[in-house]
Coordinates of C-alpha atoms and ligand atoms in Angstrom, one line a residue:
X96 CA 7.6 26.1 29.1
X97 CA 8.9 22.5 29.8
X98 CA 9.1 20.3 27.1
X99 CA 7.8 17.2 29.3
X100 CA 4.9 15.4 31.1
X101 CA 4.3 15.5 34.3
X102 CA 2.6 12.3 35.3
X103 CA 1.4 11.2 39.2
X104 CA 0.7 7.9 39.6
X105 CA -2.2 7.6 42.0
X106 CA -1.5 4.0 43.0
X107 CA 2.0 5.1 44.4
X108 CA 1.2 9.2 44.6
X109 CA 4.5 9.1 42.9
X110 CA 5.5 11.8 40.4
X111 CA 7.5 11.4 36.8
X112 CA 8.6 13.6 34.3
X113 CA 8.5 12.1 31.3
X114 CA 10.2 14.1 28.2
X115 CA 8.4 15.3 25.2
X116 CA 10.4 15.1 21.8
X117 CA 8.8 15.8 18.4
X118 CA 5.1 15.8 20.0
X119 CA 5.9 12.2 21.6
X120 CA 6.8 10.6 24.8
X121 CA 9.3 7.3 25.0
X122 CA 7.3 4.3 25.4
X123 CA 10.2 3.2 27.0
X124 CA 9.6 6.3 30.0
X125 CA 6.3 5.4 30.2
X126 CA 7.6 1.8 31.2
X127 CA 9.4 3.1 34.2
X128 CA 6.7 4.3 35.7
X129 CA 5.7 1.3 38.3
X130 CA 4.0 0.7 41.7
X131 CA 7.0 -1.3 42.8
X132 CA 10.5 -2.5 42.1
X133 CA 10.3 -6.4 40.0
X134 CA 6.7 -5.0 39.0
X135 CA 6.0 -4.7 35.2
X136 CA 6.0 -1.3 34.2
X137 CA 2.9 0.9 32.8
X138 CA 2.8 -0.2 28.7
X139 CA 0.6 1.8 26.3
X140 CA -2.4 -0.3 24.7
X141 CA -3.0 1.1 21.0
X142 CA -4.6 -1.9 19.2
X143 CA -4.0 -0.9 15.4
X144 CA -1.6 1.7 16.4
X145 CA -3.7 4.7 16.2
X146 CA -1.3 6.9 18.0
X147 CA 1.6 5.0 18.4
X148 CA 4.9 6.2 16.2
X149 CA 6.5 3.1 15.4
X150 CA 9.6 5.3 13.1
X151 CA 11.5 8.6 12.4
X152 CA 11.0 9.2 8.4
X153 CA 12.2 11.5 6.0
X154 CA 9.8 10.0 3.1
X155 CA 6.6 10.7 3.3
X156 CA 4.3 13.7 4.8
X157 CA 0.9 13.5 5.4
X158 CA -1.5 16.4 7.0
X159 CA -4.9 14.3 7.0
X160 CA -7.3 17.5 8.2
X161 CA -5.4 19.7 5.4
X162 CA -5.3 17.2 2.7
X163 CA -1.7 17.3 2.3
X164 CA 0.7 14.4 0.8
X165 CA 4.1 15.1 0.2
X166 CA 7.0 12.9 -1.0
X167 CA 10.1 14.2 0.2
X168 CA 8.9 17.6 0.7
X169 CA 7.2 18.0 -3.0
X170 CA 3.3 18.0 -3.2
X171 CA 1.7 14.9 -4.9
X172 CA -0.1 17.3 -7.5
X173 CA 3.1 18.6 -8.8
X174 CA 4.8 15.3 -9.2
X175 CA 1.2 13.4 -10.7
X176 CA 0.9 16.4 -12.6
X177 CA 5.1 17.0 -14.3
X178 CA 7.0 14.3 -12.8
X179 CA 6.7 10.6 -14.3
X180 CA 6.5 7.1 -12.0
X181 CA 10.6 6.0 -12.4
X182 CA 11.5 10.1 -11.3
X183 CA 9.1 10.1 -8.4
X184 CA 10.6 6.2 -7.5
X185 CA 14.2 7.8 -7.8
X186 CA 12.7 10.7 -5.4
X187 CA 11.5 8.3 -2.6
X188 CA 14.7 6.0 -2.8
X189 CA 17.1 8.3 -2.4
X190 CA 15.6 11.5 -1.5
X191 CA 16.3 14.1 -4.3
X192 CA 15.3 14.4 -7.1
X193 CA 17.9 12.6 -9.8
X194 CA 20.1 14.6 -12.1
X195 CA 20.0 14.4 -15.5
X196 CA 22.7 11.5 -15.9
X197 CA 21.3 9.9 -12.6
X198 CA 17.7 9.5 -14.1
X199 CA 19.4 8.2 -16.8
X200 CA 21.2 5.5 -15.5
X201 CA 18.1 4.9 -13.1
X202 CA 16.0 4.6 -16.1
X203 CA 18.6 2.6 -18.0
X204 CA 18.9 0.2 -15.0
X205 CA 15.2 -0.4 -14.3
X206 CA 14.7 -1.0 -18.0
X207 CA 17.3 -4.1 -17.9
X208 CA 16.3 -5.9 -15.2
X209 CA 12.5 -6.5 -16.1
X210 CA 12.9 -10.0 -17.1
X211 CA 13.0 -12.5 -14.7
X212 CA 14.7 -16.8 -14.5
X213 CA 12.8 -18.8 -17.0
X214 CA 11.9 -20.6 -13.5
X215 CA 9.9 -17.6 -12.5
X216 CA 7.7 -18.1 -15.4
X217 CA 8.1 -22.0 -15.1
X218 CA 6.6 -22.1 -11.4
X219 CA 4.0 -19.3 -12.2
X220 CA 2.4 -21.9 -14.6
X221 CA 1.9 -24.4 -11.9
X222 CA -0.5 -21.9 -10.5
X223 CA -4.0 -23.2 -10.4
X224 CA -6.1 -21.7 -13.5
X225 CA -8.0 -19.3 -11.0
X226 CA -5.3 -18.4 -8.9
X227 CA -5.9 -14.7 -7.5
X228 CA -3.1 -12.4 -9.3
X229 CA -2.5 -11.5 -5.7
X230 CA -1.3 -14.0 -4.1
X231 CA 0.7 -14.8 -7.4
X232 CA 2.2 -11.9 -7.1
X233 CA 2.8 -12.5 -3.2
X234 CA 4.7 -15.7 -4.2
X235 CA 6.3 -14.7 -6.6
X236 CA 7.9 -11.6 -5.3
X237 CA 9.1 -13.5 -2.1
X238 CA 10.2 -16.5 -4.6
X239 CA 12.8 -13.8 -6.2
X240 CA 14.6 -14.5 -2.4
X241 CA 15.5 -18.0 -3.7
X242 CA 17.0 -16.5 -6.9
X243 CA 19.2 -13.7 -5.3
X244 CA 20.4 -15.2 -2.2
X245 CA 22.9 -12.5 -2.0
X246 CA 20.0 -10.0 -0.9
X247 CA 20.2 -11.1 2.2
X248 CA 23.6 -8.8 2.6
X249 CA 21.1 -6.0 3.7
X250 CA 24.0 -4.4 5.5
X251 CA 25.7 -3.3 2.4
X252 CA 24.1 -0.6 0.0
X253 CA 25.5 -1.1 -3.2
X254 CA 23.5 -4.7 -2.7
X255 CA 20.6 -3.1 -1.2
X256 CA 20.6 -0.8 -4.4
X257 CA 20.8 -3.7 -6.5
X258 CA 17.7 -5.5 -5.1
X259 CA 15.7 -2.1 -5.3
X260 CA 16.5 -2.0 -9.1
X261 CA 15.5 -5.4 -9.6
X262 CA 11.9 -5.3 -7.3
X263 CA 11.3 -2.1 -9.4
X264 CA 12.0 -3.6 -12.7
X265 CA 10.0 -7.0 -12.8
X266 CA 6.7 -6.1 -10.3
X267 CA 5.2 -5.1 -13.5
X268 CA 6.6 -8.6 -15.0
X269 CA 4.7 -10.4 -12.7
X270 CA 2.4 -8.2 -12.2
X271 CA 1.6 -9.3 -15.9
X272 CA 2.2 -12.5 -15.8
X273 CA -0.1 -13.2 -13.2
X274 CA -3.0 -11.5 -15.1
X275 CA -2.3 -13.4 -18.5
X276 CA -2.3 -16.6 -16.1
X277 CA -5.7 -15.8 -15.1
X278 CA -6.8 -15.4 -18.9
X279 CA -4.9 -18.0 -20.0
X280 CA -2.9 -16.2 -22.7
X281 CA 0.7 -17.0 -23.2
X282 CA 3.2 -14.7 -20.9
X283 CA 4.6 -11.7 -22.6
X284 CA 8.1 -10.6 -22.0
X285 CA 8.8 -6.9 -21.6
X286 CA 9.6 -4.8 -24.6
X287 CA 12.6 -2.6 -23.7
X288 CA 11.5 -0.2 -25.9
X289 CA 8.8 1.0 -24.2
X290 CA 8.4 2.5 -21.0
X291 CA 8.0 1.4 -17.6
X292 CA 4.2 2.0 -17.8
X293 CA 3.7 1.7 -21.6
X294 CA 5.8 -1.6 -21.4
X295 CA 3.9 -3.0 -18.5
X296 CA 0.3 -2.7 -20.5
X297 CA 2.5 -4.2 -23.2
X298 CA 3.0 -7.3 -21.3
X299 CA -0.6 -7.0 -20.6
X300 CA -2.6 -6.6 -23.4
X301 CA -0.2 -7.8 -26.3
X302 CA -1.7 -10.5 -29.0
X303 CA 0.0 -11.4 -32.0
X304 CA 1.1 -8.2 -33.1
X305 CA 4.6 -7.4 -33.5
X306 CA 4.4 -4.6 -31.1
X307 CA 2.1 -2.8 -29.0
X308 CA 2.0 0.5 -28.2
X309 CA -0.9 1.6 -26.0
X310 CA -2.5 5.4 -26.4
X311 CA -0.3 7.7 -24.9
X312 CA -3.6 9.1 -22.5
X313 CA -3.5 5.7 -21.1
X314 CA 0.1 5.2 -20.4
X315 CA 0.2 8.8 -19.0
X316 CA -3.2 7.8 -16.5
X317 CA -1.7 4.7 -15.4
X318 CA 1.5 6.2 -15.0
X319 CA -0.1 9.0 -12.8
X320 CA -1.8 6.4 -10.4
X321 CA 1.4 5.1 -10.0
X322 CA 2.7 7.8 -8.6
X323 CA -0.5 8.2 -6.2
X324 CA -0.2 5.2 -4.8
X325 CA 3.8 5.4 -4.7
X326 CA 3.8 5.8 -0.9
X327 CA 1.4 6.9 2.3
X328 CA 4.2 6.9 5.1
X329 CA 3.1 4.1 8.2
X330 CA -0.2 2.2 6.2
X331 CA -0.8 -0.9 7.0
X332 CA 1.5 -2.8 4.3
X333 CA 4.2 -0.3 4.4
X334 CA 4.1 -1.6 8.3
X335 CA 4.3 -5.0 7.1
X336 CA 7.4 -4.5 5.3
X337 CA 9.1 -2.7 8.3
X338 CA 8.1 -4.7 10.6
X339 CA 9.0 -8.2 8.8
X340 CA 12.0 -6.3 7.4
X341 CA 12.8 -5.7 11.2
X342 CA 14.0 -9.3 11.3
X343 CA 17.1 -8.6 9.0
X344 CA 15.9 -10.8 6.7
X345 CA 16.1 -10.2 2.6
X346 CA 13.9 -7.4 1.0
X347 CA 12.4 -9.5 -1.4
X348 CA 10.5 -11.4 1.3
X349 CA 9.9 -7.8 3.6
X350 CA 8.1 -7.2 0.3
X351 CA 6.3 -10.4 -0.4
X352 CA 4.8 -9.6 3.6
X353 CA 3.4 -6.2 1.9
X354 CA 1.8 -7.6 -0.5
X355 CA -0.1 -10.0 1.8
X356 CA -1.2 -6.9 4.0
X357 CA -2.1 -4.4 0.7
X358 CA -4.3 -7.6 -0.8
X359 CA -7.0 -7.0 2.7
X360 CA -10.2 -5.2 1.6
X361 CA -9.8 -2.7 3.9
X362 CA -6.5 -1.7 2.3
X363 CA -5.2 -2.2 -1.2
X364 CA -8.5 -4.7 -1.9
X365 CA -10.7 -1.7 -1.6
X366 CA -11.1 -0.8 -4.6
X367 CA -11.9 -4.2 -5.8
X368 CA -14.6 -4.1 -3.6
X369 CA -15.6 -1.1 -4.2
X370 CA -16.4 -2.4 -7.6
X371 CA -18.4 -5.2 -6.4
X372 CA -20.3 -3.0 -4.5
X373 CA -21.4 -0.7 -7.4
X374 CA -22.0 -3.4 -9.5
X375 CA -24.4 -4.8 -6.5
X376 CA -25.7 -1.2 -6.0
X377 CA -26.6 -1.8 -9.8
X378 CA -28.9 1.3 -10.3
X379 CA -29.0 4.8 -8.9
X380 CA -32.7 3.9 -7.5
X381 CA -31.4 1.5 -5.2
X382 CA -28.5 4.0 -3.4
X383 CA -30.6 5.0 -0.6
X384 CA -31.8 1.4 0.4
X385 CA -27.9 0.7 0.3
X386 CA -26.7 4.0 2.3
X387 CA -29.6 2.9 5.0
X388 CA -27.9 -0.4 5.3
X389 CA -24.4 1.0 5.9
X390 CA -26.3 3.8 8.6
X391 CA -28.0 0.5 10.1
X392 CA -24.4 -1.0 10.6
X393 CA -25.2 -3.9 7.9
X394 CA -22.4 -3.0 5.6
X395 CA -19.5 -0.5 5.1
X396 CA -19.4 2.5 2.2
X397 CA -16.4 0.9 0.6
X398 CA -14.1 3.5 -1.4
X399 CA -15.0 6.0 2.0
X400 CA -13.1 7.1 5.1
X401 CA -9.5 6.9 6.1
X402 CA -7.3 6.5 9.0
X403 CA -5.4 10.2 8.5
X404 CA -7.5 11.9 6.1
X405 CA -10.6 13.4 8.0
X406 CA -11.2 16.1 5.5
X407 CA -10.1 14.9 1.9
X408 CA -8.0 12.6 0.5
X409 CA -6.1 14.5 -1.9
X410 CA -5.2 11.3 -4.5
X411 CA -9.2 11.3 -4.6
X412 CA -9.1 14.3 -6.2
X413 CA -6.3 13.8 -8.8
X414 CA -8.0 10.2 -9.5
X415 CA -11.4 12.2 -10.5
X416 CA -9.7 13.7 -13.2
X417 CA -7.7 11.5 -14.5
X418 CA -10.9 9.2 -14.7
X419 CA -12.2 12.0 -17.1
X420 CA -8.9 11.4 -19.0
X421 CA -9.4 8.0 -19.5
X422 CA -12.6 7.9 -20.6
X423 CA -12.3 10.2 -23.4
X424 CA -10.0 7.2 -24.4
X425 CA -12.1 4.2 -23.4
X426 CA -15.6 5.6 -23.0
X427 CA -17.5 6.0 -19.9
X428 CA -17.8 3.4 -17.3
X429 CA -21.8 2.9 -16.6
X430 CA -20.7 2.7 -12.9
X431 CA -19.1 6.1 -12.8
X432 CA -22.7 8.0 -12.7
X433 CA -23.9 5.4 -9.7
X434 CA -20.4 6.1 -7.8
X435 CA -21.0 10.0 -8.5
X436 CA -24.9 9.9 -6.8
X437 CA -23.2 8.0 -3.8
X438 CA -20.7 9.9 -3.4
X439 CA -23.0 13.2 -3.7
X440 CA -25.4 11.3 -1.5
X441 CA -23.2 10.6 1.4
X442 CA -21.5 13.2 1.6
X443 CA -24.5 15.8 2.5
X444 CA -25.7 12.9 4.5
X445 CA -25.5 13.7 8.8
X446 CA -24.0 9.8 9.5
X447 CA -20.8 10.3 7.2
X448 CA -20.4 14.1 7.7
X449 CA -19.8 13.8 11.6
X450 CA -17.9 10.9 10.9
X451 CA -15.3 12.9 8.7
X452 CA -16.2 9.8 6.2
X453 CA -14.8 11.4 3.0
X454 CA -14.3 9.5 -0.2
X455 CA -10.4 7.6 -0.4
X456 CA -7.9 7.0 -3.2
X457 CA -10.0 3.6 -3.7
X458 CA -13.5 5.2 -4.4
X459 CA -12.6 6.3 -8.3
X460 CA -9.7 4.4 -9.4
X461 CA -11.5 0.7 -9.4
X462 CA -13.6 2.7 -12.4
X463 CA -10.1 4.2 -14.3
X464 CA -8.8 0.4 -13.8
X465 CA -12.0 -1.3 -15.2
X466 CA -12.0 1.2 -18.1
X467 CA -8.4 -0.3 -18.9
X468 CA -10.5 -3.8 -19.1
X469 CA -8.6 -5.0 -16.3
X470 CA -10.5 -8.0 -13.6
X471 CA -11.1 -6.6 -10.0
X472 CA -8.4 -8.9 -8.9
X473 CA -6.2 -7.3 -10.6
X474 CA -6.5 -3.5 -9.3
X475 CA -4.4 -4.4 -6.0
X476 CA -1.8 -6.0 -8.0
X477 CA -1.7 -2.2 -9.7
X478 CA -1.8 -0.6 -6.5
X479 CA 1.1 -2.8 -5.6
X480 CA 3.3 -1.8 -8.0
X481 CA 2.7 1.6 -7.8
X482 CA 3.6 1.0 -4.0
X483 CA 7.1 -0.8 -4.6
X484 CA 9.4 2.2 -4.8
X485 CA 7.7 3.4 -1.5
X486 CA 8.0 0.3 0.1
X487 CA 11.8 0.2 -0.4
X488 CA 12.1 3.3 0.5
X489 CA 10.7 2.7 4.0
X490 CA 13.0 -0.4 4.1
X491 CA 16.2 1.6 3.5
X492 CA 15.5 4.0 6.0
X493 CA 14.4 1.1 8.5
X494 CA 18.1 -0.8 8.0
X495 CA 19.8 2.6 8.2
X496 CA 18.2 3.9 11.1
X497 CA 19.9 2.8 14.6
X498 CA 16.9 3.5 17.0
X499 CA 15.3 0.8 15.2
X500 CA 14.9 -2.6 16.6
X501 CA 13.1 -6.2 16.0
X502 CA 8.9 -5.4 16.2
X503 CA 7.8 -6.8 19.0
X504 CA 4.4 -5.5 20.2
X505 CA 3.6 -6.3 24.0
X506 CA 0.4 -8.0 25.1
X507 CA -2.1 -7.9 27.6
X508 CA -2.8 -11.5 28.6
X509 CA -5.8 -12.6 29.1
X510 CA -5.9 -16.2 28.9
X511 CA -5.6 -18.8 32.0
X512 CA -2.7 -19.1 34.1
X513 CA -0.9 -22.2 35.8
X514 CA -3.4 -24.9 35.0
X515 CA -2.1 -28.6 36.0
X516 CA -2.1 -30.2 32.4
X517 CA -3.9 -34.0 32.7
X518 CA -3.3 -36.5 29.7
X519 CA -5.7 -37.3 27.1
X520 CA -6.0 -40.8 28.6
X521 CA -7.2 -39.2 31.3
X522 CA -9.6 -36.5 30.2
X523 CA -11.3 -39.0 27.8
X524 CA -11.6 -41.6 30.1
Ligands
ACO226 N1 -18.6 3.1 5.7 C1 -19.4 3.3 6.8 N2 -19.0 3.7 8.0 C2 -17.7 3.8 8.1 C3 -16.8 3.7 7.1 C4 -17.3 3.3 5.8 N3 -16.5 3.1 4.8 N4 -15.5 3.9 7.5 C5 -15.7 4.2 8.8 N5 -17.0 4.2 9.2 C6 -17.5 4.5 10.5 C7 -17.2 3.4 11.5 O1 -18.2 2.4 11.6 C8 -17.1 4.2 12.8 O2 -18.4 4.5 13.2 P1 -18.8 4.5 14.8 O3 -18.0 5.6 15.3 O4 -20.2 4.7 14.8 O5 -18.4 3.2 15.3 C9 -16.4 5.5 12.4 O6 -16.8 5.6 11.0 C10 -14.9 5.5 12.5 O7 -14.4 4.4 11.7 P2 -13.2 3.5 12.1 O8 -13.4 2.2 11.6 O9 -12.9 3.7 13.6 O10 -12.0 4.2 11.3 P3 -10.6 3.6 11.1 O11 -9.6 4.7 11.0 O12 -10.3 2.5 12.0 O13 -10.8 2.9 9.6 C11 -10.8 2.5 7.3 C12 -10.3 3.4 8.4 C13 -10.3 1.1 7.6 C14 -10.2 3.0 6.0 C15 -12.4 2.6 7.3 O14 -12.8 3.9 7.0 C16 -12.9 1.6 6.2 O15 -13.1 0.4 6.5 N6 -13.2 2.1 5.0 C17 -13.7 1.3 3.9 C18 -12.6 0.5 3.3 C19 -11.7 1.4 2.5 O16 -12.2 2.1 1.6 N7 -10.4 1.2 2.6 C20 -9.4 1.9 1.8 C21 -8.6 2.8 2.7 S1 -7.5 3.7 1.7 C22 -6.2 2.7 1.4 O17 -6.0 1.8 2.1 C23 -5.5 2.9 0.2

């Protein structure tokens, strides 16, 4: 057996062996193959990259017909289930798991750099009153450029690892920040107490009492979808950051272009609309009316299906009970029994079965976040912390790996070619 491709062009009858490596071809070999010399070569078309590998990477593992998510080799039930978020972060930034004294000095480090410039806060006021926390956040993190100019040295990794210590440490600040905006309640700074998660509902949720310590079930839920949501190897925003990261330019702004891609419906903003669409929904009566309408084309079951999981998505299932968890805490959310008849619903129904339409990370943790009292709008800016560490991880590996390059997609043109241009004096006349 030959670890190639044997490919005959049938405009030239030529032949080409093109090498296989990892279950891939070069799109570069592919690109010699031509039907002259000066000719363009053959390109691949993948709109939305559905089989095109963009990277090598050691992060993230996904089987999507098995149901497997990995980070760095360990399954996502162990870590949600005896790691914490800051031990699975350390994980996906640098690859092992930390040492005593490392997690330490990890956690120690995080824990200091949570406050941001008195600016930061300054220019988050100016926001308008009903700014989405999204695009707050989105400013804000690529506003952090301006204060640490020195990120742009990506080339050297003790400043790399100083920029991934601060992104870690104040997402949650702004995070916060933009959500007491929207309610108009003073900003809280973080308690250094308190831990990463147990801090960040501090800055949250905090009145006038002198401290505020939320119920450990809480912390440990939130803490838990963190880690779910840590990192998915080549999604959509993680794609964003590599591919604006690509540029050279700071992290801080690689991030910011994350962000922007997570805050689309049919990424991070799912489960926001997943809410909106069980609130619509409003009663189990009306379900089949609604599932006709998405089988009729006329809208889409928000919360289901996924690019790599065509069998279950394995954070669904750890969200399910850690939705139980919460509401022993909160109560139950009246939406959970209308999203449980859906979901039973569609998935016995023939449309979604031979789709492999399965519910995604999205469906059940919109209904944990709402039980926390927290907006729609703000359930990507959760999602978005949670995807941080994973993020930079994918952004480390990008500037240390030397088969990457600038992103540059090619085109097929389509447009009009070599039109004679005639002045608007003329065309108006
Ligand atoms: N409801 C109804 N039909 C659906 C849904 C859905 N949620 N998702 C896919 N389909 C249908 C498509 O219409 C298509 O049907 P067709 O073959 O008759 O044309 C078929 O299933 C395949 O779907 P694609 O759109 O080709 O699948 P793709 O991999 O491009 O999209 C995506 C994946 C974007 C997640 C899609 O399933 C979707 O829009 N889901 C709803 C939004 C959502 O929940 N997003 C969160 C994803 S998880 C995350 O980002 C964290």
């Amino acid at each position: 057996m030959t670890d190639s491709l044997t490919v005959r062009d049938n405009r030239t009858g030529q032949e080409y062996d093109v090498p296989i490596l990892d279950g891939t071809i070069k799109a570069a070999d592919v690109g010699k193959i031509r039907t002259a010399e000066g000719e363009p070569g053959l390109a691949v078309y993948d709109p939305g990259f559905v089989n095109t590998a963009s990277c090598r990477s050691a992060v993230t593992f996904i089987d999507g017909d098995k149901g497997i998510l990995e980070y760095r080799g360990y399954p996502i039930e162990q870590l949600a289930e005896k790691s914490n978020f800051l031990e699975v972060a350390y994980l996906l930034v640098h690859g092992t798991l930390p040492t005593q004294a490392e997690h330490e000095a990890w956690v120690h480090e995080i824990t200091y750099h949570t406050f941001v410039h008195e600016n930061v806060k300054t220019f988050m006021q100016g926001f308008r009153y009903d700014a989405h926390p999204m695009g707050m956040l989105m400013a804000s993190v690529g506003a952090l450029s301006t204060f640490y100019p020195d990120a742009r040295n990506i080339s050297d990794a003790d400043n790399r690892h100083m920029q991934i210590v601060r992104m870690i440490a104040k997402m949650p600040t702004l995070g916060a920040w933009a959500y007491r905006h929207a309610q108009g309640k003073p900003y809280v700074y973080p308690d250094n107490d308190l831990s990463y998660t147990a801090n960040f509902l501090s800055m949250l949720f905090k009145m006038s009492e002198s401290k505020f310590e939320a119920d450990p079930r809480l912390v440990k839920a939130l803490d838990v979808l963190f880690i779910l949501h840590a990192d998915h190897e080549q999604n959509c925003s993680t794609n964003a950051v590599r591919s604006v990261g690509s540029s050279q330019v700071d992290p801080y702004s690689a991030v910011s272009a994350g962000v922007g891609a997570l805050f689309g419906p049919l990424h991070g903003g799912a489960n926001e609309a997943v809410l909106r669409m069980l609130r619509r929904i409003g009663s189990k009566e009306n379900i089949p009316a609604f599932i006709e309408g998405v089988k009729n084309g006329n809208e889409k079951l928000m919360g289901f299906g996924h690019r790599v999981y065509k069998n279950f998505d394995p954070r669904a299932t750890i969200i399910k009970k850690a939705c139980e968890d919460v509401f022993e805490v909160t109560g139950v959310n009246p939406l959970l029994a209308i999203a449980q008849e859906l979901e039973k619903i569609a998935l016995e129904d023939e449309y979604f079965i031979k789709r492999k339409l399965y519910p995604n990370v999205d469906f059940y943790s919109g209904l944990i976040y709402e039980a926390f009292q927290f907006p729609p709008e703000m359930f990507t800016v959760l999602f978005a912390i949670g995807r941080t560490p994973g993020w930079l991880a994918q952004w480390v590996e990008l500037v240390q790996d030397k088969e990457q390059k600038i992103a540059r997609p090619k085109q097929i043109y389509t447009g009009d070619r070599t039109l004679d241009f005639v002045p608007a004096s003329e065309r108006w006349a």
